[in-house]
Tab-separated table of C-alpha atoms in Angstrom:
chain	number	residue	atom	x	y	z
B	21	UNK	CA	18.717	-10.303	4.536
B	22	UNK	CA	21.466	-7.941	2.788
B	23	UNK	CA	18.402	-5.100	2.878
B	24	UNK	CA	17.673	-5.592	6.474
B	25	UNK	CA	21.358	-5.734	7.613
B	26	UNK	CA	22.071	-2.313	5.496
B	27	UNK	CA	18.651	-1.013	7.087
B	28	UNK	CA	19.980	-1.708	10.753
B	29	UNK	CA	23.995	-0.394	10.271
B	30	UNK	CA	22.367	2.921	8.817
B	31	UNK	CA	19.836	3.031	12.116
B	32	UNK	CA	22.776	2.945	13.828
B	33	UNK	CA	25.034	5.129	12.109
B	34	UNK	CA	22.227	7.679	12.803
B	35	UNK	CA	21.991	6.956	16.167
B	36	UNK	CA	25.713	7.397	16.738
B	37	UNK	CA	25.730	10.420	14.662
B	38	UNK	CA	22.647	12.557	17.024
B	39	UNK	CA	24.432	11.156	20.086
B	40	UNK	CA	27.734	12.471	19.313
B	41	UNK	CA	25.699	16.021	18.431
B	42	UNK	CA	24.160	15.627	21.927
B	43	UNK	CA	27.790	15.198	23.466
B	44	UNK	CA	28.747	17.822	21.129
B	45	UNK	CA	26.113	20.488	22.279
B	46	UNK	CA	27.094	19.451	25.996
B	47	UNK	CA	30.712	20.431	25.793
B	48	UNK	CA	29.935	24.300	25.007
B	49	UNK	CA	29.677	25.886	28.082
B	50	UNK	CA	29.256	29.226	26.702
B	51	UNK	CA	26.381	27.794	24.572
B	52	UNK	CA	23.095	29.071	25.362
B	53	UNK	CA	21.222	25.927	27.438
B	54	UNK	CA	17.611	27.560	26.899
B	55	UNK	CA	15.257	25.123	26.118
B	56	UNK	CA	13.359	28.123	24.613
B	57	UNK	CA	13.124	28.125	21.527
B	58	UNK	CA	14.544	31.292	19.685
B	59	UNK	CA	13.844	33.092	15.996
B	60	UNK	CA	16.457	31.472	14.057
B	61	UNK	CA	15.530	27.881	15.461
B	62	UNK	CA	11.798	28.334	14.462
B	63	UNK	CA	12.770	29.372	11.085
B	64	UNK	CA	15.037	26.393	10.641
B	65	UNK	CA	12.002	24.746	11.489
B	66	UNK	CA	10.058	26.135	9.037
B	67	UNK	CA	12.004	25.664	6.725
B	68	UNK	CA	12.551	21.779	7.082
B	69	UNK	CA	8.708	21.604	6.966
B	70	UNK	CA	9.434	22.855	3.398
B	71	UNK	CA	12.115	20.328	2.507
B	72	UNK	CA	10.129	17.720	4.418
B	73	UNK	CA	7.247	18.257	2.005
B	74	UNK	CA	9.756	18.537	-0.751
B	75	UNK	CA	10.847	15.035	0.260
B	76	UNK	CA	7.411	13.286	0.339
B	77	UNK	CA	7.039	14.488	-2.845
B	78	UNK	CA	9.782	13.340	-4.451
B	79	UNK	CA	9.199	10.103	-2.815
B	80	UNK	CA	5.508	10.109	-4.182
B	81	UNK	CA	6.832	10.371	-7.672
B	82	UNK	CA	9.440	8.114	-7.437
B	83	UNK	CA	6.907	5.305	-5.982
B	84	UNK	CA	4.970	5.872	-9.046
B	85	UNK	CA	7.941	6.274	-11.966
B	86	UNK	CA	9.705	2.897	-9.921
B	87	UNK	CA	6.790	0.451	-8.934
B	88	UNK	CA	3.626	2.088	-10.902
B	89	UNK	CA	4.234	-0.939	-13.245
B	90	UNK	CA	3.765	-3.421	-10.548
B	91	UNK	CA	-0.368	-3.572	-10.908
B	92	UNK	CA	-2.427	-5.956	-11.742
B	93	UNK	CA	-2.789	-4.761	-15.431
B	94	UNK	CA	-5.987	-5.617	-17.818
B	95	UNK	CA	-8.636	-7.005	-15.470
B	96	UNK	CA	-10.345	-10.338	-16.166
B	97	UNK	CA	-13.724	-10.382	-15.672
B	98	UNK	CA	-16.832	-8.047	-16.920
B	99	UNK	CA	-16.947	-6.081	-13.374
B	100	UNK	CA	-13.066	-5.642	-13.496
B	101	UNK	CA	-13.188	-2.690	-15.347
B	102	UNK	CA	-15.643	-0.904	-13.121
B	103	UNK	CA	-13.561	-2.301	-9.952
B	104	UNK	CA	-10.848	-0.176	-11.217
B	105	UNK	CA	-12.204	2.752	-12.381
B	106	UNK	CA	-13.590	2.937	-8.830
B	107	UNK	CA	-9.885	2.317	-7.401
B	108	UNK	CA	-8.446	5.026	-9.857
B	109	UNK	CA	-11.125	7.753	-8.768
B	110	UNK	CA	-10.167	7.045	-5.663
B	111	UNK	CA	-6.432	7.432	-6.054
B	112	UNK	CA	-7.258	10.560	-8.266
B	113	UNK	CA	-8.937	11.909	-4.878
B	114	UNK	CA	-6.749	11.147	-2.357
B	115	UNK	CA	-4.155	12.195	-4.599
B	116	UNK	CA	-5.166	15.849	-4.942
B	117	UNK	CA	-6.707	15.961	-1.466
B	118	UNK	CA	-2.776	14.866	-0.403
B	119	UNK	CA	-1.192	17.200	-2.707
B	120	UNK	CA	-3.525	20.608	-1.364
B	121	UNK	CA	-3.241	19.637	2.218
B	122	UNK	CA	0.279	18.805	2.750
B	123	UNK	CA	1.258	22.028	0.832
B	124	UNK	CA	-0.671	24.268	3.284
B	125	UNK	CA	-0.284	22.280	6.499
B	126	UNK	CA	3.681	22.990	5.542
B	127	UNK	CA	3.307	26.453	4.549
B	128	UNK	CA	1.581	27.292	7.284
B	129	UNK	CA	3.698	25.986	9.248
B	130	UNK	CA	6.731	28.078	8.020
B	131	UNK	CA	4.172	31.212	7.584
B	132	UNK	CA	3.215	31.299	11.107
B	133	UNK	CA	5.975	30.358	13.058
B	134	UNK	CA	7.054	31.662	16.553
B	135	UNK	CA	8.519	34.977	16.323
B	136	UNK	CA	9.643	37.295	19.289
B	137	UNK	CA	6.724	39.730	19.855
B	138	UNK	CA	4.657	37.782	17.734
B	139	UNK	CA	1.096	36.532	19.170
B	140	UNK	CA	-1.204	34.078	18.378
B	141	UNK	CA	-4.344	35.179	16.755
B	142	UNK	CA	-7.601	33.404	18.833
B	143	UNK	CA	-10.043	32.721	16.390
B	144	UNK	CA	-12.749	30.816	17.695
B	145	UNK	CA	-14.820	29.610	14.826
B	146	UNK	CA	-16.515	30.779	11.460
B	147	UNK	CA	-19.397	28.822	10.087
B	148	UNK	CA	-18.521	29.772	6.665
B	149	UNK	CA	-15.656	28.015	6.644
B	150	UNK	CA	-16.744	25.086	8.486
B	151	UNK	CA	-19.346	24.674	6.305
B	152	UNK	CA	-17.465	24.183	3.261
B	153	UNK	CA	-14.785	22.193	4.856
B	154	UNK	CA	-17.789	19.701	6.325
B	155	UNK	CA	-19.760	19.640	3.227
B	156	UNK	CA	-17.420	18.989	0.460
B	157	UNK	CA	-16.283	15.926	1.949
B	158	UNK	CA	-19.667	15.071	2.655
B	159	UNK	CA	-20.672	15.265	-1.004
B	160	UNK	CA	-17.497	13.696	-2.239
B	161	UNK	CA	-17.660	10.781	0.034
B	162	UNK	CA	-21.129	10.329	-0.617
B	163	UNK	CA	-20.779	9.852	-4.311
B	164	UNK	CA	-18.021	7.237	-3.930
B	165	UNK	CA	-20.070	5.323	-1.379
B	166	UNK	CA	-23.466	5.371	-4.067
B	167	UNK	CA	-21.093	4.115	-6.714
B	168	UNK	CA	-19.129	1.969	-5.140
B	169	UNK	CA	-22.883	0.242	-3.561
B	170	UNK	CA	-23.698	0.464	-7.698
B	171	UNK	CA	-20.836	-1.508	-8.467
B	172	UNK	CA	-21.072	-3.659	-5.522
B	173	UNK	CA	-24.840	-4.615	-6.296
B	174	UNK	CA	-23.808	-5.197	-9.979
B	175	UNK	CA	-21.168	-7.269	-8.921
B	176	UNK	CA	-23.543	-9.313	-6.535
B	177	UNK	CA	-26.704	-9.677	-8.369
B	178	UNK	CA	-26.660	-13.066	-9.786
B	179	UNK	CA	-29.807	-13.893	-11.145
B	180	UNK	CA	-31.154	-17.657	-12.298
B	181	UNK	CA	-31.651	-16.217	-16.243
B	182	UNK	CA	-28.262	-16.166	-16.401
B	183	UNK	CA	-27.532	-19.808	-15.443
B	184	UNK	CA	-24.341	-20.015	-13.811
B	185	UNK	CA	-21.820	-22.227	-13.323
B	186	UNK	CA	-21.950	-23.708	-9.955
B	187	UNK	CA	-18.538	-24.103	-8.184
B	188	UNK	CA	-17.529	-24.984	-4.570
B	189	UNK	CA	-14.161	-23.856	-3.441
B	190	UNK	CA	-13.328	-25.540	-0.649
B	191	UNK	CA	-10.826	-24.109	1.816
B	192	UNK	CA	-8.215	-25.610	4.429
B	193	UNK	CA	-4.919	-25.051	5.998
B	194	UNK	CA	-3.394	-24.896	3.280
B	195	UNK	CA	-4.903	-25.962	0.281
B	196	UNK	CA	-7.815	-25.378	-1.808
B	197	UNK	CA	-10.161	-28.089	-3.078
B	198	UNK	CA	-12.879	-27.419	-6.100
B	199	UNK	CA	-15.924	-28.843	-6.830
B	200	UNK	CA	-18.350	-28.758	-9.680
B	201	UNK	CA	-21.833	-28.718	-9.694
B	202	UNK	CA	-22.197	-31.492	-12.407
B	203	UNK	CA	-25.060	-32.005	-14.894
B	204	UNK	CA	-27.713	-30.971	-12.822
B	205	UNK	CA	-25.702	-27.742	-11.825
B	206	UNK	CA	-26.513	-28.303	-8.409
B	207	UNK	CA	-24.243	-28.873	-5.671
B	208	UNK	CA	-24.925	-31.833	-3.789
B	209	UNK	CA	-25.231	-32.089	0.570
B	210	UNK	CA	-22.099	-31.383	2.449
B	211	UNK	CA	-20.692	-31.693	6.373
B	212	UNK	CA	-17.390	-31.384	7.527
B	213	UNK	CA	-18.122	-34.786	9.520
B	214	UNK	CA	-18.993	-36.718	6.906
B	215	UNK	CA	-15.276	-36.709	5.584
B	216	UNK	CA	-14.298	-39.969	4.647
B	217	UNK	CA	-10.673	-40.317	3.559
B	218	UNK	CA	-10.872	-44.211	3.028
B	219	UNK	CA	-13.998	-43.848	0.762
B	220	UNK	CA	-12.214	-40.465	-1.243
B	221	UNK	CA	-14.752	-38.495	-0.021
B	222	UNK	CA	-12.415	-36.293	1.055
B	223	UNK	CA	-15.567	-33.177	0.750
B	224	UNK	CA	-17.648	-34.887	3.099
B	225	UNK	CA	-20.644	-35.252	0.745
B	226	UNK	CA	-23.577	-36.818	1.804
B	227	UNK	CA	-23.729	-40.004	-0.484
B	228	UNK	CA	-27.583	-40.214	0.053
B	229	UNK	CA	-27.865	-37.379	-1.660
B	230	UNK	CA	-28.587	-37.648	-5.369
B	231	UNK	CA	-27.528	-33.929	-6.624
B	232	UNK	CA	-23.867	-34.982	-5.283
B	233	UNK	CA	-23.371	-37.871	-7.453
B	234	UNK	CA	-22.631	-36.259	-10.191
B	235	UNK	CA	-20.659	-33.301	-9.118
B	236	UNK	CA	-16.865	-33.460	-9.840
B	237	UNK	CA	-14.010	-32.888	-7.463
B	238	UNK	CA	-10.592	-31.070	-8.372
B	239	UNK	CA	-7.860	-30.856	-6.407
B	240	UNK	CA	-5.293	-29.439	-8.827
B	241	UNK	CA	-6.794	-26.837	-10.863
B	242	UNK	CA	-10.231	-24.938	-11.463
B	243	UNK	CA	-11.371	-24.584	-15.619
B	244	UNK	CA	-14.088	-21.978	-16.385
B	245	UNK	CA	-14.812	-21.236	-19.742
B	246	UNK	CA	-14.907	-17.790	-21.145
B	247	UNK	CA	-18.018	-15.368	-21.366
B	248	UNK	CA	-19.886	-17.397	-19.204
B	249	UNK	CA	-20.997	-16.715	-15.569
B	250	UNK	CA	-19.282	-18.566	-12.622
B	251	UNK	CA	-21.107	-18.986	-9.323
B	252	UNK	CA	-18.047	-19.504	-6.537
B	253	UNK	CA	-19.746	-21.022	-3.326
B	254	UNK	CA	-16.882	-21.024	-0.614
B	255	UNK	CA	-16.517	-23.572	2.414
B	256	UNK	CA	-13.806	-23.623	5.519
B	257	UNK	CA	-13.190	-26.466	7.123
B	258	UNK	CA	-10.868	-25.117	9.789
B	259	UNK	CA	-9.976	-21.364	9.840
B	260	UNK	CA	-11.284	-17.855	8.205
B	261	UNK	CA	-9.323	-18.008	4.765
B	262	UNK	CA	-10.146	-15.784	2.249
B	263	UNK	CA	-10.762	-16.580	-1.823
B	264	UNK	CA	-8.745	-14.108	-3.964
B	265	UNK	CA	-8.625	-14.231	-7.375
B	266	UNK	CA	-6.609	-11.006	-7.953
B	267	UNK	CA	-6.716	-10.825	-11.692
B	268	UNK	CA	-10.558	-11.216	-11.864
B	269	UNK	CA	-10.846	-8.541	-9.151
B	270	UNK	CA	-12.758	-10.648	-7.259
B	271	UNK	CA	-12.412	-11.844	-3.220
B	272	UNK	CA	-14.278	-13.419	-0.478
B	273	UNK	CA	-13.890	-14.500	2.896
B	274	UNK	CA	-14.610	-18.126	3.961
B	275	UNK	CA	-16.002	-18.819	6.881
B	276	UNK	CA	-15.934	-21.950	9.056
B	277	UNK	CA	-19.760	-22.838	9.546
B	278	UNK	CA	-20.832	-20.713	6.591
B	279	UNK	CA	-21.495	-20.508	3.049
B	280	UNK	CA	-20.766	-17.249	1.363
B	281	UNK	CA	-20.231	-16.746	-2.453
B	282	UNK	CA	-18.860	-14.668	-5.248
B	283	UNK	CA	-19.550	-14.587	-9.313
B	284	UNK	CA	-17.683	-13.393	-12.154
B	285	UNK	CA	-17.645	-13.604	-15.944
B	286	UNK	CA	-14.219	-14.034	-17.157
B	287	UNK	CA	-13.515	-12.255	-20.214
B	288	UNK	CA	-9.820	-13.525	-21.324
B	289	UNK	CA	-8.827	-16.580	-21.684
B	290	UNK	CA	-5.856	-17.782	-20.262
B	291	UNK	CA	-3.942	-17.737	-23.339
B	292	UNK	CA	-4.910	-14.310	-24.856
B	293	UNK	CA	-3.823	-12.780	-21.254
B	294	UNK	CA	-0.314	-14.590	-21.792
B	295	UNK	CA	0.046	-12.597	-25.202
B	296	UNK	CA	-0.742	-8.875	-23.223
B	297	UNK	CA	1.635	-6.865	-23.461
B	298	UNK	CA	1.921	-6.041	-20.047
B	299	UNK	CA	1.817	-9.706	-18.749
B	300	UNK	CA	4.882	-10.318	-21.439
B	301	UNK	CA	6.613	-7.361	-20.069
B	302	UNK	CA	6.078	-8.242	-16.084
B	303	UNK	CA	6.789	-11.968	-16.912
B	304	UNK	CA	9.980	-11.056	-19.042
B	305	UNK	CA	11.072	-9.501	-15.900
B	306	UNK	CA	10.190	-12.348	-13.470
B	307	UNK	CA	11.822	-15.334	-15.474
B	308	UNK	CA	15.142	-12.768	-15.990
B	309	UNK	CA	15.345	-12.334	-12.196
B	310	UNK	CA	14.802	-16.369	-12.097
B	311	UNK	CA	17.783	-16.673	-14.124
B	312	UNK	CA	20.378	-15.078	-12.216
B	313	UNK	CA	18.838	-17.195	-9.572
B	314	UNK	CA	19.010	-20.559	-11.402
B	315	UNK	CA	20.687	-22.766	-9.114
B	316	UNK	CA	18.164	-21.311	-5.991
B	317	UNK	CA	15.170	-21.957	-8.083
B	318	UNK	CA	16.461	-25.562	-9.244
B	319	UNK	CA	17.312	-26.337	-5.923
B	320	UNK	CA	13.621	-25.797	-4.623
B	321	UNK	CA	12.937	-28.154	-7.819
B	322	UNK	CA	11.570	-25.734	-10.155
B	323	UNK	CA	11.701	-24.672	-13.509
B	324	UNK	CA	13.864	-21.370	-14.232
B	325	UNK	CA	11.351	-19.824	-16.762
B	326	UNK	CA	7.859	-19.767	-15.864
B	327	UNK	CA	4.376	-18.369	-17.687
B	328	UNK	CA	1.238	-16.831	-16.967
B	329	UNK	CA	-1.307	-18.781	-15.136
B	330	UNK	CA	-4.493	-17.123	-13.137
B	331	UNK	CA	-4.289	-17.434	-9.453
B	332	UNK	CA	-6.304	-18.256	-6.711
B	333	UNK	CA	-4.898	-17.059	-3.473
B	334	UNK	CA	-5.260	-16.949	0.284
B	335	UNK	CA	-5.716	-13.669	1.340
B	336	UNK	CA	-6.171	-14.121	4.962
B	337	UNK	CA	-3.146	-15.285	7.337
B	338	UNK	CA	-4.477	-18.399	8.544
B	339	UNK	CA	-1.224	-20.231	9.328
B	340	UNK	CA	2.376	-20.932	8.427
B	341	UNK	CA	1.940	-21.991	5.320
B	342	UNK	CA	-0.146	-19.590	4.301
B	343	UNK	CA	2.084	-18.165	1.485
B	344	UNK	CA	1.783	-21.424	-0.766
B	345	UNK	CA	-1.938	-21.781	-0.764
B	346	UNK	CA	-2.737	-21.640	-3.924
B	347	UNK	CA	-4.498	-23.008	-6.991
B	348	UNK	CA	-4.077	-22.515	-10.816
B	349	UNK	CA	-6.860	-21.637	-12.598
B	350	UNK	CA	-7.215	-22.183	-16.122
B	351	UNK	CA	-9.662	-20.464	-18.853
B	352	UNK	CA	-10.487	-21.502	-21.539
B	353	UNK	CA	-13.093	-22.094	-24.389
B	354	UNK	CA	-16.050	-23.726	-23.531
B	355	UNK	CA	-15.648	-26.477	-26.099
B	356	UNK	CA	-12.293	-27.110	-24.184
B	357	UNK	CA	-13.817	-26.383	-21.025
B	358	UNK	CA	-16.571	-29.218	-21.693
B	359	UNK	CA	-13.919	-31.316	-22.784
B	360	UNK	CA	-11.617	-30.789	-19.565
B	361	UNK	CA	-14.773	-31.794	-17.841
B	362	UNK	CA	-15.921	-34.953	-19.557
B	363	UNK	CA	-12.320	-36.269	-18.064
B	364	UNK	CA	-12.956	-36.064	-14.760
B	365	UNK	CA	-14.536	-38.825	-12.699
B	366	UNK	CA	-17.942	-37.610	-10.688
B	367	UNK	CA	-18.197	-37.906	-6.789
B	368	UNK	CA	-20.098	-41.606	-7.524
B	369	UNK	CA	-18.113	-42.920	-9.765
B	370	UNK	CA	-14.846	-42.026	-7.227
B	371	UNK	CA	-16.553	-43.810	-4.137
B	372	UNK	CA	-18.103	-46.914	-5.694
């Protein structure tokens, strides 16, 4: 609130500031009214293109010395690190593409400004040079689209050698629901009408359907264990949400009516990401900014100091509570994962 306030009194500073110019400019009579512009106002022009572009610099390198630290940091999962070597090429690109442009479109603009006697050059076209400003992009945008399909198709291929584990995340306003596959790894018969909150069936499983009796419901957190492929099929019951998992790299839409999916390997476990050195840094950070908001944090009965957990997130704004749908997810070993597992209660055993 103390931004926004200091955001509007400076707005208005400004605006008082041109409008007593404007009254200024109005009381010289003997001021030249022409709406013409003249030499010496074209190159003050020019040259506040040049501080202009000296600005957006500045503030391009600031950005990056201030917030560059605020990523996402080592990536999760077995496609991460293609994910973002894609996103850095990128960057790289439109970084250097920004950098050549801006500098001419400015100089130019000081270069060949309006001068008295001075005329514009008509130059109606040259297919040298609009060949090599249509085909470079061409070629560079074509080789970011083939790899980015490359790692999109490796990212999507999920074959049945590799035996996944089967997962349902289930999506409403504003909470997120798992279920597992069970023994058979097969996800049992589902409809939003057969919903049943007396009987727990809170998925709407069909109970005449064998592969559901064994699958497993969570409504706290998801477990996956380590190194081994997880097959995310994603349900809406109400609205489009959207599954992101931001430190796996990985997102997908849900759609009411429709099944889509998403698979990953994760790679750290939850406890080896907690000792990275950039998750001890950013979280150092968080828990000191907690602190000298103790009694805020209390107050919304919370603990002061918090620690890494994965995420799952809503990345679509599907309502007012949007912001706090979440879910932990946990990874682990798979000897810990099994054992996280044989606790829960199937889907038959919770409706008998």
């Amino acid at each position: 609130m103390t931004a926004l306030l200091t955001i509007i009194v400076l707005v208005l500073v400004a605006i008082a500031i041109w409008q007593m110019t404007k009254i200024f400019e109005l009381s010289q009579a003997s001021a030249d009214n022409s709406q013409i512009a003249s030499d010496k106002d074209n190159k003050l022009n020019g040259y506040l293109m040049y501080g202009f572009l000296v600005f957006i610099y500045l503030l391009t390198i600031y950005s990056l010395w201030k917030w560059g630290g605020v990523v996402l940091g080592t990536p999760a999962s077995e496609h991460g690190k293609d994910y973002d070597n894609l996103m850095l090429i990128s960057l790289v690109l439109i970084f250097i593409v920004q950098f050549i442009t801006q500098a001419l479109l400015h100089y130019f603009a000081y270069k060949y400004r309006g001068e008295k006697g001075k005329k514009a050059l008509f130059y109606a076209d040259n297919d040298k040079l609009e060949f090599i400003w249509t085909i470079i992009p061409v070629i560079v945008l074509a080789a970011l689209i083939l790899y980015g399909l490359y790692t999109w198709t490796k990212v999507m291929d999920v074959t049945d050698e590799e035996d996944p584990i089967v997962i349902e995340l289930y999506a409403q306003q504003f909470n997120w629901k798992a279920r597992y596959a069970g023994a058979d790894n097969v996800l049992g018969d589902a409809n939003v009408r057969l919903i049943d909150m007396d009987k727990a069936n809170i998925l709407g499983l069909d109970e005449s359907d064998p592969n559901g009796q064994d699958d497993i419901i969570s409504t706290t957190e998801i477990h996956i264990p380590v190194g081994k492929k997880v097959l995310f099929k994603m349900r809406s019951q109400d609205v489009l949400h959207s599954a992101y998992m931001p430190h796996f790299r990985a997102q997908m839409n849900c759609v009411p009516g429709m099944i889509t999916q998403f698979a990953f390997t994760p790679t750290v476990t939850t406890e080896e990401m907690r000792q990275d050195p950039g998750i001890v840094k950013k979280y150092k950070n968080i828990n000191k900014l907690r602190a000298e908001n103790a009694q805020a944090v209390q107050d919304r009965g919370q603990e002061v100091n918090v620690e890494f957990d994965y995420i799952l997130l809503c990345n679509k704004i599907c309502g007012k509570s949007h912001y706090n749908m979440q879910m932990k997810i946990v990874v682990e070993t798979e000897e810990e994962y099994k054992e996280w597992l044989g606790q829960q209660k199937t889907f038959g055993e919770s409706v008998q």
